[in-house]
PDB file of C-alpha atoms in Angstrom:
ATOM      1  CA  MET A   1      95.898 107.327  75.263  1.00 41.00           C
ATOM      2  CA  ASP A   2      97.452 105.899  78.425  1.00 60.00           C
ATOM      3  CA  GLN A   3     100.229 107.882  80.036  1.00 65.00           C
ATOM      4  CA  PRO A   4     103.574 106.132  80.492  1.00 73.00           C
ATOM      5  CA  GLN A   5     104.760 104.982  83.870  1.00 83.00           C
ATOM      6  CA  ARG A   6     107.102 107.730  85.067  1.00 87.00           C
ATOM      7  CA  LEU A   7     109.595 105.774  87.205  1.00 90.00           C
ATOM      8  CA  PRO A   8     111.283 102.386  86.720  1.00 91.00           C
ATOM      9  CA  TYR A   9     110.874  99.311  88.869  1.00 92.00           C
ATOM     10  CA  ILE A  10     113.941  97.883  90.532  1.00 94.00           C
ATOM     11  CA  ASP A  11     115.809  95.296  88.500  1.00 93.00           C
ATOM     12  CA  PRO A  12     114.623  91.968  90.036  1.00 92.00           C
ATOM     13  CA  ALA A  13     118.219  90.662  89.952  1.00 93.00           C
ATOM     14  CA  LEU A  14     119.147  93.344  92.497  1.00 94.00           C
ATOM     15  CA  ILE A  15     116.713  91.979  95.106  1.00 94.00           C
ATOM     16  CA  THR A  16     118.888  89.635  97.150  1.00 95.00           C
ATOM     17  CA  ASP A  17     117.707  90.321 100.714  1.00 96.00           C
ATOM     18  CA  PRO A  18     115.735  87.195 101.770  1.00 97.00           C
ATOM     19  CA  ARG A  19     113.366  89.288 103.922  1.00 97.00           C
ATOM     20  CA  MET A  20     112.637  91.608 100.997  1.00 96.00           C
ATOM     21  CA  LEU A  21     112.071  88.636  98.691  1.00 96.00           C
ATOM     22  CA  ALA A  22     109.653  87.158 101.254  1.00 95.00           C
ATOM     23  CA  GLU A  23     107.731  90.446 101.368  1.00 94.00           C
ATOM     24  CA  PHE A  24     107.461  90.462  97.559  1.00 93.00           C
ATOM     25  CA  GLU A  25     106.079  86.919  97.673  1.00 92.00           C
ATOM     26  CA  ARG A  26     103.556  87.933 100.345  1.00 90.00           C
ATOM     27  CA  ALA A  27     102.494  90.915  98.233  1.00 89.00           C
ATOM     28  CA  ALA A  28     102.018  88.707  95.167  1.00 87.00           C
ATOM     29  CA  ARG A  29      99.959  86.226  97.198  1.00 86.00           C
ATOM     30  CA  GLU A  30      97.880  88.567  99.406  1.00 84.00           C
ATOM     31  CA  GLY A  31      97.981  91.996  97.752  1.00 81.00           C
ATOM     32  CA  ALA A  32      97.378  95.369  99.352  1.00 82.00           C
ATOM     33  CA  PRO A  33     100.065  96.335  98.503  1.00 87.00           C
ATOM     34  CA  ARG A  34     100.799  94.521  95.267  1.00 88.00           C
ATOM     35  CA  PRO A  35     104.364  93.768  94.056  1.00 90.00           C
ATOM     36  CA  GLU A  36     104.509  96.717  91.649  1.00 91.00           C
ATOM     37  CA  SER A  37     104.400  99.381  94.346  1.00 91.00           C
ATOM     38  CA  HIS A  38     106.973  97.445  96.363  1.00 93.00           C
ATOM     39  CA  ALA A  39     109.191  97.256  93.244  1.00 93.00           C
ATOM     40  CA  MET A  40     109.121 101.034  92.949  1.00 93.00           C
ATOM     41  CA  ARG A  41     110.006 101.610  96.602  1.00 94.00           C
ATOM     42  CA  ALA A  42     112.730  98.917  96.496  1.00 95.00           C
ATOM     43  CA  ASN A  43     114.867 101.276  94.396  1.00 95.00           C
ATOM     44  CA  VAL A  44     115.697 102.758  97.815  1.00 96.00           C
ATOM     45  CA  PRO A  45     115.731  99.958 100.421  1.00 97.00           C
ATOM     46  CA  ALA A  46     115.248 102.411 103.309  1.00 97.00           C
ATOM     47  CA  VAL A  47     112.034 103.661 101.641  1.00 97.00           C
ATOM     48  CA  PHE A  48     110.914 100.091 101.010  1.00 97.00           C
ATOM     49  CA  TRP A  49     111.356  99.148 104.675  1.00 97.00           C
ATOM     50  CA  ALA A  50     109.953 102.403 106.065  1.00 97.00           C
ATOM     51  CA  PHE A  51     106.745 101.869 104.098  1.00 96.00           C
ATOM     52  CA  THR A  52     106.582  98.094 104.608  1.00 96.00           C
ATOM     53  CA  ASN A  53     107.089  98.318 108.365  1.00 96.00           C
ATOM     54  CA  ALA A  54     104.530 101.120 108.766  1.00 97.00           C
ATOM     55  CA  TRP A  55     102.077  99.239 106.517  1.00 95.00           C
ATOM     56  CA  ASN A  56     102.440  95.951 108.353  1.00 93.00           C
ATOM     57  CA  ASP A  57     102.313  97.577 111.793  1.00 96.00           C
ATOM     58  CA  THR A  58      99.228  99.715 111.095  1.00 97.00           C
ATOM     59  CA  PHE A  59      97.292  97.974 108.315  1.00 95.00           C
ATOM     60  CA  VAL A  60      98.053  94.262 108.336  1.00 92.00           C
ATOM     61  CA  ASN A  61      98.325  94.192 112.135  1.00 95.00           C
ATOM     62  CA  GLY A  62      97.581  96.913 114.661  1.00 97.00           C
ATOM     63  CA  VAL A  63      94.852  97.702 117.153  1.00 97.00           C
ATOM     64  CA  CYS A  64      91.960  98.666 114.849  1.00 97.00           C
ATOM     65  CA  ASP A  65      89.905  96.129 112.863  1.00 95.00           C
ATOM     66  CA  HIS A  66      91.674  95.277 109.617  1.00 95.00           C
ATOM     67  CA  ALA A  67      88.451  95.200 107.549  1.00 95.00           C
ATOM     68  CA  ILE A  68      87.586  98.748 108.669  1.00 97.00           C
ATOM     69  CA  LYS A  69      91.042  99.950 107.648  1.00 97.00           C
ATOM     70  CA  GLU A  70      90.529  98.259 104.270  1.00 95.00           C
ATOM     71  CA  LEU A  71      87.213 100.112 103.820  1.00 96.00           C
ATOM     72  CA  CYS A  72      89.015 103.378 104.524  1.00 97.00           C
ATOM     73  CA  ARG A  73      91.836 102.487 102.105  1.00 96.00           C
ATOM     74  CA  LEU A  74      89.308 101.745  99.382  1.00 96.00           C
ATOM     75  CA  TYR A  75      87.386 104.954 100.145  1.00 97.00           C
ATOM     76  CA  VAL A  76      90.597 106.940  99.667  1.00 96.00           C
ATOM     77  CA  SER A  77      91.393 105.141  96.394  1.00 94.00           C
ATOM     78  CA  GLN A  78      87.982 106.045  94.997  1.00 94.00           C
ATOM     79  CA  ALA A  79      88.183 109.612  96.269  1.00 94.00           C
ATOM     80  CA  VAL A  80      91.643 110.289  94.806  1.00 92.00           C
ATOM     81  CA  ASN A  81      90.912 108.213  91.686  1.00 91.00           C
ATOM     82  CA  CYS A  82      93.811 105.799  92.114  1.00 89.00           C
ATOM     83  CA  ASN A  83      92.763 102.895  89.919  1.00 87.00           C
ATOM     84  CA  TYR A  84      95.917 100.969  90.762  1.00 87.00           C
ATOM     85  CA  CYS A  85      95.052 100.947  94.486  1.00 88.00           C
ATOM     86  CA  GLY A  86      91.314 100.764  93.920  1.00 88.00           C
ATOM     87  CA  ASN A  87      91.717  97.522  91.994  1.00 88.00           C
ATOM     88  CA  GLN A  88      93.389  95.809  94.934  1.00 88.00           C
ATOM     89  CA  ARG A  89      91.703  93.960  97.764  1.00 89.00           C
ATOM     90  CA  SER A  90      93.040  92.745 101.077  1.00 88.00           C
ATOM     91  CA  VAL A  91      92.618  88.980 101.257  1.00 85.00           C
ATOM     92  CA  LYS A  92      92.604  89.288 105.068  1.00 89.00           C
ATOM     93  CA  ALA A  93      89.691  91.782 104.954  1.00 90.00           C
ATOM     94  CA  GLN A  94      87.760  89.489 102.625  1.00 88.00           C
ATOM     95  CA  GLU A  95      88.285  86.657 105.094  1.00 89.00           C
ATOM     96  CA  GLN A  96      86.877  88.958 107.796  1.00 91.00           C
ATOM     97  CA  GLY A  97      83.672  89.484 105.784  1.00 89.00           C
ATOM     98  CA  LEU A  98      84.324  92.507 103.556  1.00 88.00           C
ATOM     99  CA  LEU A  99      82.209  92.036 100.439  1.00 87.00           C
ATOM    100  CA  GLU A 100      82.804  93.357  96.953  1.00 88.00           C
ATOM    101  CA  ALA A 101      79.308  94.892  97.065  1.00 89.00           C
ATOM    102  CA  ASP A 102      80.459  97.054 100.017  1.00 88.00           C
ATOM    103  CA  VAL A 103      83.030  98.747  97.783  1.00 90.00           C
ATOM    104  CA  LYS A 104      80.371 100.027  95.388  1.00 89.00           C
ATOM    105  CA  ASP A 105      78.693 102.126  98.089  1.00 91.00           C
ATOM    106  CA  LEU A 106      81.810 103.744  99.541  1.00 94.00           C
ATOM    107  CA  LEU A 107      81.545 107.259  98.132  1.00 92.00           C
ATOM    108  CA  ASP A 108      77.914 107.428  99.316  1.00 94.00           C
ATOM    109  CA  PHE A 109      78.544 105.555 102.573  1.00 96.00           C
ATOM    110  CA  ASP A 110      76.401 107.901 104.690  1.00 94.00           C
ATOM    111  CA  LYS A 111      73.302 107.089 102.611  1.00 95.00           C
ATOM    112  CA  SER A 112      74.049 103.376 102.381  1.00 95.00           C
ATOM    113  CA  THR A 113      72.442 100.740 104.571  1.00 95.00           C
ATOM    114  CA  ARG A 114      75.419  98.402 104.027  1.00 94.00           C
ATOM    115  CA  PHE A 115      77.606  99.945 106.733  1.00 96.00           C
ATOM    116  CA  THR A 116      77.442  99.800 110.522  1.00 97.00           C
ATOM    117  CA  PRO A 117      77.718 102.947 112.680  1.00 98.00           C
ATOM    118  CA  ARG A 118      81.316 101.889 113.464  1.00 98.00           C
ATOM    119  CA  GLN A 119      82.210 101.613 109.781  1.00 97.00           C
ATOM    120  CA  LYS A 120      80.544 104.935 109.025  1.00 98.00           C
ATOM    121  CA  ALA A 121      82.469 106.656 111.829  1.00 98.00           C
ATOM    122  CA  ALA A 122      85.747 105.396 110.342  1.00 98.00           C
ATOM    123  CA  LEU A 123      84.677 106.377 106.828  1.00 98.00           C
ATOM    124  CA  ARG A 124      83.798 109.880 108.059  1.00 98.00           C
ATOM    125  CA  LEU A 125      87.367 110.174 109.334  1.00 98.00           C
ATOM    126  CA  ALA A 126      88.680 109.007 105.942  1.00 98.00           C
ATOM    127  CA  GLU A 127      86.402 111.527 104.256  1.00 97.00           C
ATOM    128  CA  ALA A 128      87.546 114.379 106.529  1.00 98.00           C
ATOM    129  CA  ILE A 129      91.239 113.618 106.010  1.00 97.00           C
ATOM    130  CA  THR A 130      90.928 113.046 102.257  1.00 96.00           C
ATOM    131  CA  TRP A 131      88.899 116.171 101.519  1.00 96.00           C
ATOM    132  CA  GLY A 132      90.366 118.439 104.217  1.00 96.00           C
ATOM    133  CA  LEU A 133      87.001 118.858 105.969  1.00 97.00           C
ATOM    134  CA  GLU A 134      86.590 120.780 109.211  1.00 95.00           C
ATOM    135  CA  SER A 135      87.002 118.974 112.504  1.00 96.00           C
ATOM    136  CA  THR A 136      83.527 118.805 114.047  1.00 97.00           C
ATOM    137  CA  ASP A 137      82.136 117.650 117.379  1.00 98.00           C
ATOM    138  CA  GLU A 138      79.891 115.224 115.457  1.00 97.00           C
ATOM    139  CA  LEU A 139      82.915 113.603 113.747  1.00 98.00           C
ATOM    140  CA  TRP A 140      84.743 113.128 117.044  1.00 98.00           C
ATOM    141  CA  GLN A 141      81.678 111.951 118.952  1.00 98.00           C
ATOM    142  CA  GLY A 142      81.120 109.257 116.327  1.00 98.00           C
ATOM    143  CA  LEU A 143      84.748 108.192 116.590  1.00 98.00           C
ATOM    144  CA  TYR A 144      84.754 108.075 120.408  1.00 98.00           C
ATOM    145  CA  ASP A 145      81.413 106.219 120.431  1.00 98.00           C
ATOM    146  CA  ASN A 146      82.959 103.464 118.307  1.00 98.00           C
ATOM    147  CA  PHE A 147      86.716 103.376 118.921  1.00 98.00           C
ATOM    148  CA  ASP A 148      89.210 103.825 121.705  1.00 98.00           C
ATOM    149  CA  THR A 149      91.982 106.411 121.453  1.00 98.00           C
ATOM    150  CA  GLY A 150      94.564 103.944 120.141  1.00 98.00           C
ATOM    151  CA  ALA A 151      92.317 102.788 117.313  1.00 98.00           C
ATOM    152  CA  ILE A 152      91.551 106.401 116.322  1.00 98.00           C
ATOM    153  CA  VAL A 153      95.261 107.280 116.269  1.00 98.00           C
ATOM    154  CA  GLU A 154      96.119 104.219 114.184  1.00 98.00           C
ATOM    155  CA  LEU A 155      93.213 104.803 111.813  1.00 98.00           C
ATOM    156  CA  GLY A 156      94.174 108.448 111.268  1.00 98.00           C
ATOM    157  CA  PHE A 157      97.817 107.572 110.678  1.00 98.00           C
ATOM    158  CA  PHE A 158      96.930 104.758 108.293  1.00 98.00           C
ATOM    159  CA  ILE A 159      94.492 106.911 106.287  1.00 98.00           C
ATOM    160  CA  GLY A 160      97.185 109.570 105.884  1.00 97.00           C
ATOM    161  CA  LEU A 161      99.782 106.971 104.870  1.00 97.00           C
ATOM    162  CA  THR A 162      97.561 105.325 102.294  1.00 95.00           C
ATOM    163  CA  MET A 163      96.274 108.627 100.906  1.00 95.00           C
ATOM    164  CA  GLY A 164      99.794 109.894 100.272  1.00 94.00           C
ATOM    165  CA  GLN A 165     100.902 106.626  98.706  1.00 93.00           C
ATOM    166  CA  GLN A 166      97.815 106.413  96.503  1.00 92.00           C
ATOM    167  CA  ARG A 167      98.293 109.941  95.195  1.00 93.00           C
ATOM    168  CA  TRP A 168     101.930 109.048  94.452  1.00 92.00           C
ATOM    169  CA  ASN A 169     100.979 105.806  92.644  1.00 90.00           C
ATOM    170  CA  ARG A 170      98.456 107.704  90.548  1.00 90.00           C
ATOM    171  CA  LEU A 171     100.980 110.427  89.667  1.00 90.00           C
ATOM    172  CA  ILE A 172     103.553 107.912  88.427  1.00 89.00           C
ATOM    173  CA  ASN A 173     100.820 105.940  86.594  1.00 87.00           C
ATOM    174  CA  MET A 174     101.548 102.611  88.232  1.00 86.00           C
ATOM    175  CA  GLN A 175      99.877  99.607  86.588  1.00 83.00           C
ATOM    176  CA  HIS A 176      99.198  96.024  87.664  1.00 82.00           C
ATOM    177  CA  ASN A 177     101.169  93.020  86.414  1.00 80.00           C
ATOM    178  CA  GLN A 178     104.197  94.962  85.255  1.00 80.00           C
ATOM    179  CA  PHE A 179     106.340  93.365  87.971  1.00 83.00           C
ATOM    180  CA  MET A 180     105.922  89.692  88.883  1.00 82.00           C
ATOM    181  CA  PRO A 181     103.423  89.406  85.995  1.00 83.00           C
ATOM    182  CA  GLY A 182     100.619  86.878  86.141  1.00 80.00           C
ATOM    183  CA  THR A 183     100.089  87.173  89.890  1.00 81.00           C
ATOM    184  CA  ALA A 184      96.509  87.935  90.873  1.00 77.00           C
ATOM    185  CA  GLY A 185      96.723  87.868  94.684  1.00 76.00           C
ATOM    186  CA  GLY A 186      94.752  90.715  96.164  1.00 77.00           C
ATOM    187  CA  LEU A 187      93.258  91.944  92.908  1.00 77.00           C
ATOM    188  CA  ALA A 188      89.625  92.980  92.632  1.00 75.00           C
ATOM    189  CA  PRO A 189      87.576  90.458  90.596  1.00 75.00           C
ATOM    190  CA  ALA A 190      87.602  92.492  87.346  1.00 70.00           C
ATOM    191  CA  ALA A 191      91.340  93.211  87.616  1.00 64.00           C
ATOM    192  CA  ALA A 192      92.071  89.539  88.396  1.00 63.00           C
ATOM    193  CA  LEU A 193      90.320  88.505  85.175  1.00 61.00           C
ATOM    194  CA  LYS A 194      92.630  90.801  83.200  1.00 66.00           C
ATOM    195  CA  ALA A 195      95.674  89.289  84.947  1.00 58.00           C
ATOM    196  CA  ALA A 196      94.662  85.726  84.071  1.00 55.00           C
TER     197      ALA A 196
END
């Protein structure tokens, strides 16, 4: 039996800030994050904006390749078993060439031939942060061979941000299409079919 969602969404009538409304529309259209997680954070506008600004500055924009950050986000969602986050896709990353088939190999990325050395270096960082692995010379050499310092800092920050948020979403049992129902922007193909 499914567990209930543990916290309420904001009442949509209380969302009057035009910038916040625009961000909800973007989330419904592009996903990652979807409107439901925004609707939870919007109960406290300062939390909404703290997350949204950090997300946009380090995931949507930033100095590291967006598609690599999306791979890391999806790795974390599989590792922490957050189906809500794992069933989302970044439209921007798809436009940059991320394929649905790539997602299937994430937990075995080191054995996969789908990923470049650069992608694997980033995924090793996601793996180390997610599982609390030891910091090794091999990990750091792979990172420095493929990224500059700024990209490593952003990637590490973003992985930590998304891991914490995904564990939170899983704990409260967040589900798709419970806020702004019928929107499929940014949903994985199987989840989009359910939303239709």
